[in-house]
CSV table of C-alpha atoms in Angstrom, one decimal:
chain,number,residue,atom,x,y,z
A,39,MET,CA,-21.9,-5.3,13.3
A,40,ASP,CA,-21.3,-8.9,12.5
A,41,ARG,CA,-18.8,-10.2,15.1
A,42,SER,CA,-17.7,-13.4,13.2
A,43,GLU,CA,-17.0,-11.3,10.1
A,44,PHE,CA,-15.0,-8.8,12.2
A,45,ARG,CA,-13.0,-11.7,13.8
A,46,GLN,CA,-12.4,-13.2,10.3
A,47,GLY,CA,-11.0,-9.8,9.2
A,48,VAL,CA,-8.7,-9.7,12.3
A,49,ARG,CA,-7.5,-13.3,11.6
A,50,ASP,CA,-6.9,-12.6,7.9
A,51,VAL,CA,-4.8,-9.5,8.6
A,52,LEU,CA,-2.5,-11.2,11.2
A,53,PRO,CA,0.0,-12.6,8.6
A,54,LEU,CA,0.3,-9.1,7.0
A,55,LEU,CA,1.4,-7.6,10.3
A,56,LEU,CA,4.8,-9.2,9.7
A,57,GLY,CA,5.2,-6.6,7.0
A,58,VAL,CA,3.4,-3.8,8.7
A,59,ILE,CA,5.3,-4.0,12.0
A,60,PRO,CA,8.8,-3.2,10.5
A,61,PHE,CA,7.1,-0.6,8.2
A,62,GLY,CA,5.6,1.3,11.2
A,63,PHE,CA,8.9,0.9,13.0
A,64,VAL,CA,10.8,2.5,10.1
A,65,ALA,CA,8.2,5.3,10.0
A,66,GLY,CA,8.9,6.0,13.6
A,67,LEU,CA,12.6,5.9,13.1
A,68,ALA,CA,12.4,8.2,10.1
A,69,THR,CA,10.6,10.8,12.3
A,70,VAL,CA,13.6,10.8,14.6
A,71,ASN,CA,16.0,11.0,11.7
A,72,ALA,CA,14.2,14.0,10.3
A,73,GLY,CA,14.8,15.8,13.6
A,74,LEU,CA,11.2,15.5,14.9
A,75,GLY,CA,9.9,13.8,18.1
A,76,LEU,CA,7.2,11.5,19.4
A,77,ALA,CA,4.4,14.1,19.1
A,78,GLU,CA,5.0,14.6,15.4
A,79,ALA,CA,5.3,10.9,14.8
A,80,VAL,CA,2.0,10.3,16.5
A,81,GLY,CA,0.5,13.3,14.6
A,82,LEU,CA,1.6,11.9,11.3
A,83,SER,CA,0.5,8.3,12.0
A,84,THR,CA,-3.0,9.4,13.3
A,85,ILE,CA,-3.8,12.4,11.0
A,86,VAL,CA,-2.1,11.1,7.8
A,87,PHE,CA,-2.1,7.4,8.4
A,88,ALA,CA,-0.3,6.5,5.1
A,89,GLY,CA,3.1,4.9,5.5
A,90,ALA,CA,4.6,5.5,2.1
A,91,ALA,CA,3.6,9.2,2.1
A,92,GLN,CA,4.8,9.6,5.7
A,93,LEU,CA,8.2,8.2,4.8
A,94,ALA,CA,8.5,10.4,1.7
A,95,ALA,CA,7.4,13.5,3.6
A,96,LEU,CA,9.8,12.8,6.4
A,97,ASP,CA,12.7,12.4,4.0
A,98,LEU,CA,11.9,15.8,2.4
A,99,ILE,CA,11.3,17.5,5.7
A,100,GLY,CA,14.7,16.3,6.9
A,101,ARG,CA,16.3,17.9,3.9
A,102,ASP,CA,14.4,21.2,4.4
A,103,ALA,CA,12.6,20.8,1.1
A,104,PRO,CA,10.0,23.6,0.2
A,105,LEU,CA,6.7,22.8,2.1
A,106,ALA,CA,4.7,22.8,-1.1
A,107,ILE,CA,6.9,20.1,-2.5
A,108,VAL,CA,6.4,18.0,0.6
A,109,VAL,CA,2.6,18.3,0.3
A,110,VAL,CA,2.5,17.6,-3.5
A,111,THR,CA,4.8,14.5,-3.1
A,112,ALA,CA,2.6,13.1,-0.2
A,113,VAL,CA,-0.6,13.7,-2.1
A,114,VAL,CA,0.7,12.2,-5.4
A,115,ILE,CA,1.9,9.0,-3.5
A,116,ASN,CA,-1.6,8.8,-2.0
A,117,LEU,CA,-3.5,9.3,-5.3
A,118,ARG,CA,-3.5,5.5,-5.7
A,119,MET,CA,-6.1,5.5,-2.9
A,120,LEU,CA,-8.5,7.2,-5.3
A,121,MET,CA,-8.5,4.0,-7.3
A,122,TYR,CA,-9.0,1.9,-4.1
A,123,SER,CA,-11.9,4.2,-3.1
A,124,ALA,CA,-13.6,3.8,-6.4
A,125,SER,CA,-13.0,0.0,-6.3
A,126,VAL,CA,-14.6,-0.6,-2.9
A,127,ALA,CA,-17.3,2.1,-3.1
A,128,PRO,CA,-19.9,-0.2,-4.6
A,129,TYR,CA,-19.8,-2.4,-1.5
A,130,PHE,CA,-20.3,0.5,0.9
A,131,GLN,CA,-23.1,2.2,-0.9
A,132,ASP,CA,-25.7,1.6,1.7
A,133,ILE,CA,-24.0,2.4,5.0
A,134,SER,CA,-24.3,5.7,6.9
A,135,ASN,CA,-22.2,8.7,6.1
A,136,ARG,CA,-20.4,8.5,9.4
A,137,LEU,CA,-19.4,4.9,8.7
A,138,LYS,CA,-18.4,5.9,5.2
A,139,ALA,CA,-16.1,8.5,6.7
A,140,THR,CA,-14.6,5.9,9.0
A,141,VAL,CA,-14.1,3.4,6.2
A,142,ALA,CA,-12.4,6.1,4.2
A,143,TYR,CA,-10.1,7.2,7.0
A,144,LEU,CA,-9.0,3.6,7.6
A,145,LEU,CA,-8.4,2.8,3.8
A,146,THR,CA,-4.9,1.5,3.2
A,147,ASP,CA,-3.1,-0.8,0.7
A,148,GLN,CA,-3.4,-3.8,2.9
A,149,ALA,CA,-7.0,-3.2,4.0
A,150,TYR,CA,-8.0,-2.7,0.4
A,151,ALA,CA,-6.2,-5.7,-0.9
A,152,LEU,CA,-7.6,-8.1,1.7
A,153,THR,CA,-11.2,-6.7,1.6
A,154,ILE,CA,-11.5,-6.7,-2.2
A,155,ALA,CA,-10.2,-10.3,-2.4
A,156,ARG,CA,-12.8,-11.3,0.2
A,157,TYR,CA,-15.7,-9.4,-1.3
A,158,ARG,CA,-15.0,-10.8,-4.8
A,159,SER,CA,-15.0,-14.4,-3.6
A,160,GLU,CA,-18.3,-16.1,-4.4
A,161,ASP,CA,-19.7,-16.8,-0.9
A,162,SER,CA,-18.8,-13.4,0.6
A,163,ALA,CA,-21.5,-11.5,2.5
A,164,HIS,CA,-19.8,-8.2,1.7
A,165,SER,CA,-20.0,-7.4,5.4
A,166,VAL,CA,-18.5,-4.0,6.5
A,167,ALA,CA,-17.5,-5.7,9.7
A,168,TYR,CA,-14.9,-7.7,7.8
A,169,TYR,CA,-13.4,-4.5,6.6
A,170,PHE,CA,-13.3,-3.0,10.1
A,171,GLY,CA,-11.7,-6.2,11.5
A,172,VAL,CA,-8.9,-5.8,9.0
A,173,ALA,CA,-8.6,-2.0,8.9
A,174,ALA,CA,-8.9,-1.2,12.6
A,175,THR,CA,-6.3,-3.9,13.5
A,176,LEU,CA,-3.9,-2.3,10.9
A,177,TRP,CA,-4.6,1.2,12.5
A,178,ALA,CA,-3.9,0.0,16.0
A,179,VAL,CA,-0.7,-1.8,15.0
A,180,TRP,CA,0.5,1.2,12.9
A,181,GLN,CA,0.1,3.5,15.9
A,182,LEU,CA,1.9,1.2,18.3
A,183,THR,CA,4.8,0.4,16.0
A,184,THR,CA,5.5,4.1,15.0
A,185,VAL,CA,5.7,4.9,18.7
A,186,ALA,CA,8.0,1.9,19.2
A,187,GLY,CA,10.1,3.1,16.3
A,188,VAL,CA,10.6,6.5,17.9
A,189,VAL,CA,11.4,5.1,21.3
A,190,LEU,CA,13.6,2.1,20.3
A,191,GLY,CA,14.4,2.6,16.7
A,192,THR,CA,17.8,4.3,17.2
A,193,ASN,CA,19.2,0.9,18.3
A,194,VAL,CA,18.4,-1.0,15.1
A,195,PRO,CA,21.3,-1.0,12.6
A,196,GLU,CA,20.2,0.4,9.3
A,197,SER,CA,22.0,-2.3,7.4
A,198,LEU,CA,19.3,-4.9,8.4
A,199,GLY,CA,17.1,-3.2,5.8
A,200,LEU,CA,13.9,-3.8,7.7
A,201,GLU,CA,12.0,-1.6,5.2
A,202,PHE,CA,12.5,-4.3,2.6
A,203,ALA,CA,9.7,-6.3,4.4
A,204,VAL,CA,7.2,-3.7,3.0
A,205,PRO,CA,7.4,-4.6,-0.7
A,206,LEU,CA,7.5,-8.3,0.3
A,207,VAL,CA,4.0,-7.9,1.8
A,208,PHE,CA,2.8,-6.3,-1.4
A,209,LEU,CA,4.4,-9.1,-3.4
A,210,ALA,CA,2.4,-11.7,-1.5
A,211,LEU,CA,-0.8,-9.8,-2.2
A,212,LEU,CA,0.2,-9.3,-5.9
A,213,VAL,CA,0.3,-13.0,-6.9
A,214,PRO,CA,-3.3,-13.8,-6.1
A,215,ALA,CA,-4.4,-10.5,-7.7
A,216,MET,CA,-2.9,-11.7,-11.0
A,217,GLU,CA,-5.8,-14.2,-11.4
A,218,ASP,CA,-6.1,-14.5,-15.2
A,219,SER,CA,-4.3,-13.4,-18.3
A,220,PRO,CA,-5.5,-9.8,-18.5
A,221,THR,CA,-4.7,-9.1,-14.8
A,222,THR,CA,-1.3,-10.8,-15.2
A,223,VAL,CA,-0.6,-8.5,-18.2
A,224,ALA,CA,-1.7,-5.5,-16.0
A,225,GLY,CA,0.7,-6.6,-13.2
A,226,ILE,CA,3.7,-7.3,-15.5
A,227,LEU,CA,3.4,-4.1,-17.6
A,228,GLY,CA,2.6,-1.9,-14.5
A,229,GLY,CA,5.6,-3.2,-12.7
A,230,ILE,CA,8.0,-2.8,-15.6
A,231,THR,CA,6.7,0.7,-16.4
A,232,ALA,CA,7.1,1.7,-12.8
A,233,VAL,CA,10.7,0.5,-12.8
A,234,GLY,CA,11.4,2.4,-16.0
A,235,THR,CA,9.9,5.6,-14.7
A,236,ALA,CA,11.3,5.3,-11.1
A,237,GLY,CA,13.5,8.3,-11.8
A,238,LEU,CA,10.6,10.7,-12.3
A,239,PRO,CA,10.3,13.4,-9.7
A,240,LEU,CA,7.6,13.3,-7.0
A,241,ASP,CA,7.3,9.5,-7.1
A,242,LEU,CA,5.2,9.9,-10.3
A,243,GLY,CA,6.6,6.5,-11.5
A,244,LEU,CA,4.1,4.7,-9.3
A,245,LEU,CA,1.1,6.5,-10.9
A,246,VAL,CA,2.5,6.1,-14.4
A,247,GLY,CA,3.2,2.4,-13.9
A,248,ALA,CA,-0.2,1.7,-12.4
A,249,THR,CA,-2.0,3.6,-15.2
A,250,ALA,CA,0.0,1.8,-17.9
A,251,GLY,CA,-0.8,-1.6,-16.2
A,252,ILE,CA,-4.6,-0.9,-16.0
A,253,VAL,CA,-4.7,0.2,-19.7
A,254,ALA,CA,-2.7,-2.8,-20.8
A,255,GLY,CA,-5.0,-5.2,-18.8
A,256,ARG,CA,-8.2,-3.7,-20.2
A,257,LEU,CA,-6.8,-3.8,-23.8
A,258,THR,CA,-5.8,-7.4,-23.4
A,259,GLU,CA,-9.3,-8.3,-22.1
A,260,VAL,CA,-10.9,-6.5,-25.1
A,261,ALA,CA,-8.6,-8.3,-27.5
A,262,MET,CA,-9.3,-11.7,-26.0
A,263,GLU,CA,-13.1,-11.0,-26.1
A,264,GLY,CA,-12.7,-10.0,-29.8
A,265,ALA,CA,-10.8,-13.2,-30.5
A,266,SER,CA,-13.3,-15.5,-28.8
A,267,ASN,CA,-16.1,-13.8,-30.7
A,268,GLY,CA,-14.4,-14.8,-34.0
A,269,ASN,CA,-13.6,-11.2,-35.0
B,158,MET,CA,19.2,15.4,8.2
B,159,ALA,CA,17.5,17.3,11.1
B,160,THR,CA,15.0,19.8,9.8
B,161,SER,CA,15.2,23.5,10.5
B,162,TYR,CA,11.4,24.0,10.2
B,163,ALA,CA,9.7,25.2,13.4
B,164,ALA,CA,6.9,23.3,15.0
B,165,PRO,CA,4.0,25.4,13.6
B,166,ALA,CA,5.2,24.7,10.0
B,167,ILE,CA,5.5,21.0,10.7
B,168,TRP,CA,2.1,20.7,12.2
B,169,GLY,CA,0.5,22.8,9.4
B,170,LEU,CA,2.1,20.4,7.0
B,171,ILE,CA,0.8,17.3,8.9
B,172,VAL,CA,-2.8,18.7,8.9
B,173,VAL,CA,-2.8,19.7,5.2
B,174,ILE,CA,-1.4,16.3,4.1
B,175,GLY,CA,-3.9,14.6,6.4
B,176,VAL,CA,-6.9,16.5,5.1
B,177,LEU,CA,-5.9,16.0,1.4
B,178,THR,CA,-5.3,12.3,2.0
B,179,PHE,CA,-8.7,11.9,3.6
B,180,LEU,CA,-10.4,13.7,0.7
B,181,ILE,CA,-8.7,11.2,-1.7
B,182,ARG,CA,-9.8,8.3,0.4
B,183,VAL,CA,-13.4,9.4,0.8
B,184,SER,CA,-13.8,10.6,-2.8
B,185,PHE,CA,-15.7,7.7,-4.5
B,186,ILE,CA,-16.9,6.1,-1.2
B,187,GLY,CA,-18.7,9.4,-0.4
B,188,LEU,CA,-19.9,9.9,-4.0
B,189,PHE,CA,-21.3,6.5,-4.9
B,190,GLY,CA,-24.3,6.9,-2.6
B,191,TYR,CA,-25.5,9.5,-5.0
B,192,LEU,CA,-25.2,7.3,-8.1
B,193,ASP,CA,-27.8,4.7,-8.9
B,194,GLU,CA,-25.4,2.2,-10.3
B,195,ILE,CA,-21.7,2.2,-11.3
B,196,PRO,CA,-21.2,2.3,-15.0
B,197,PRO,CA,-20.0,-1.2,-16.1
B,198,GLU,CA,-17.0,0.2,-18.0
B,199,ILE,CA,-15.7,1.6,-14.7
B,200,THR,CA,-16.1,-1.8,-12.9
B,201,ARG,CA,-14.3,-3.5,-15.8
B,202,THR,CA,-11.4,-1.1,-15.6
B,203,LEU,CA,-11.2,-1.2,-11.8
B,204,ARG,CA,-10.7,-4.9,-11.9
B,205,PHE,CA,-7.1,-4.2,-12.9
B,206,VAL,CA,-6.3,-1.8,-10.2
B,207,PRO,CA,-4.9,-4.3,-7.6
B,208,ALA,CA,-2.5,-6.1,-9.9
B,209,ALA,CA,-1.3,-2.9,-11.6
B,210,VAL,CA,-0.8,-0.8,-8.4
B,211,LEU,CA,0.7,-3.6,-6.4
B,212,ALA,CA,3.2,-4.5,-9.2
B,213,ALA,CA,4.1,-0.8,-9.5
B,214,LEU,CA,4.8,-0.7,-5.8
B,215,VAL,CA,6.8,-4.0,-5.7
B,216,LEU,CA,9.1,-4.1,-8.8
B,217,PRO,CA,10.8,-0.7,-8.2
B,218,SER,CA,11.7,-1.9,-4.7
B,219,PHE,CA,13.5,-5.0,-6.1
B,220,ILE,CA,15.2,-3.3,-9.1
B,221,THR,CA,16.9,-0.3,-7.5
B,222,LEU,CA,20.2,1.5,-8.0
B,223,GLU,CA,23.0,1.0,-5.4
B,224,PRO,CA,23.6,4.4,-3.8
B,225,GLY,CA,27.0,5.7,-4.9
B,226,THR,CA,28.1,3.2,-7.5
B,227,GLY,CA,25.1,3.5,-9.8
B,228,GLY,CA,24.8,-0.2,-10.4
B,229,ILE,CA,21.8,-2.4,-9.7
B,230,ALA,CA,21.5,-3.4,-6.0
B,231,VAL,CA,22.2,-7.2,-6.3
B,232,ASP,CA,21.0,-8.1,-2.8
B,233,LYS,CA,17.5,-6.7,-3.3
B,234,LEU,CA,17.3,-8.1,-6.9
B,235,ILE,CA,18.1,-11.7,-5.7
B,236,ALA,CA,16.0,-11.4,-2.6
B,237,GLY,CA,13.0,-10.1,-4.6
B,238,GLY,CA,13.4,-12.8,-7.3
B,239,ILE,CA,13.5,-15.6,-4.7
B,240,ALA,CA,10.6,-14.1,-2.7
B,241,GLY,CA,8.7,-13.9,-6.0
B,242,GLY,CA,9.1,-17.6,-6.6
B,243,VAL,CA,8.0,-18.4,-3.1
B,244,ALA,CA,5.0,-16.1,-3.3
B,245,TRP,CA,4.1,-17.8,-6.6
B,246,ARG,CA,4.3,-21.3,-5.2
B,247,THR,CA,2.8,-20.7,-1.7
B,248,GLU,CA,0.7,-17.5,-1.9
B,249,ASN,CA,1.6,-17.2,1.7
B,250,VAL,CA,2.7,-13.9,3.3
B,251,PHE,CA,4.8,-15.4,6.1
B,252,MET,CA,6.8,-17.6,3.7
B,253,THR,CA,7.3,-14.7,1.2
B,254,ILE,CA,8.6,-12.3,3.9
B,255,GLY,CA,10.8,-15.1,5.4
B,256,ALA,CA,12.3,-16.0,2.0
B,257,GLY,CA,12.8,-12.4,1.0
B,258,MET,CA,14.4,-11.1,4.3
B,259,GLY,CA,16.4,-14.3,4.7
B,260,THR,CA,17.8,-14.1,1.2
B,261,LEU,CA,18.5,-10.3,1.6
B,262,TRP,CA,20.5,-10.9,4.7
B,263,ALA,CA,22.3,-14.0,3.3
B,264,VAL,CA,23.4,-12.1,0.2
B,265,ARG,CA,24.2,-8.8,2.0
B,266,PHE,CA,26.1,-10.3,5.0
B,267,VAL,CA,27.5,-13.6,3.8
B,268,LEU,CA,27.7,-13.7,0.0
B,269,LEU,CA,28.7,-10.2,-1.0
B,270,PRO,CA,31.5,-9.9,1.6
B,271,LEU,CA,33.1,-13.1,0.1
B,272,ILE,CA,33.2,-11.6,-3.4
């Protein structure tokens, strides 16, 4: 394991923790609100380890929703990771199966966004150590902050809206991801479609918006290639 | 809000969601070792995943309905807009969160009570 790449991963993820810390805190708080305790909070954060799905599941559990609905909702929210998995897979083709399983378990929005940005830069060594520096730090902070949320969370006024820090983190990652015209089209159309379909059940709006954005981006690219070829 | 489900149901739920989530995460990472190369069309399409997914996560959090009244939540809209401008100019996570949370609190606790 390349230590300097690992340390670089840890350094790069530090600014993102400002968004992850309140997110984990809110996830711990939501566990208490749903009528569950510390054991369930730790169980969710270690076994599921997916913040948005944890929050949605806890909301439904608290309202005594049918268990099948809770499962389907959490899975649909996490389906975006299928795209992340496909996107990073080429870089992890040659590592052992045990490492692949660990990489997969630790795969999150933030770990994906940072790693793919690093691996796509021209001078990157595509070191798996960089990924683990990012992802393991996120894992440890997530566990600590969900526990803190359970223990201390009842004292934070809900009106502060700490959960708003979560989309702000994604926003800061979104801007560099819109690196040229086709990716900018993908972002704008994906976002607008997701807003328009936000009322769909099971949080399907996220998947619909993301798919619309990807298709729009690809079509834009094809159209631009056609134009530059004089067709 | 407290659930009436007993502990075994909750733990069953946690394990089932956890296993399914892991299967989603491991899908392509586990599969690609068995493929010689990734079809170029897939790579070209995957290029758009970060922008499309991140935008679909972000925008619906800024443009939300106010619970009760049914109108657009003004504080989140303004905070999201300002944070978007800061993100665009700085590409800095700290600055973006600071601008967004600062604006949210300013609008929610100072501006809106004045109106």
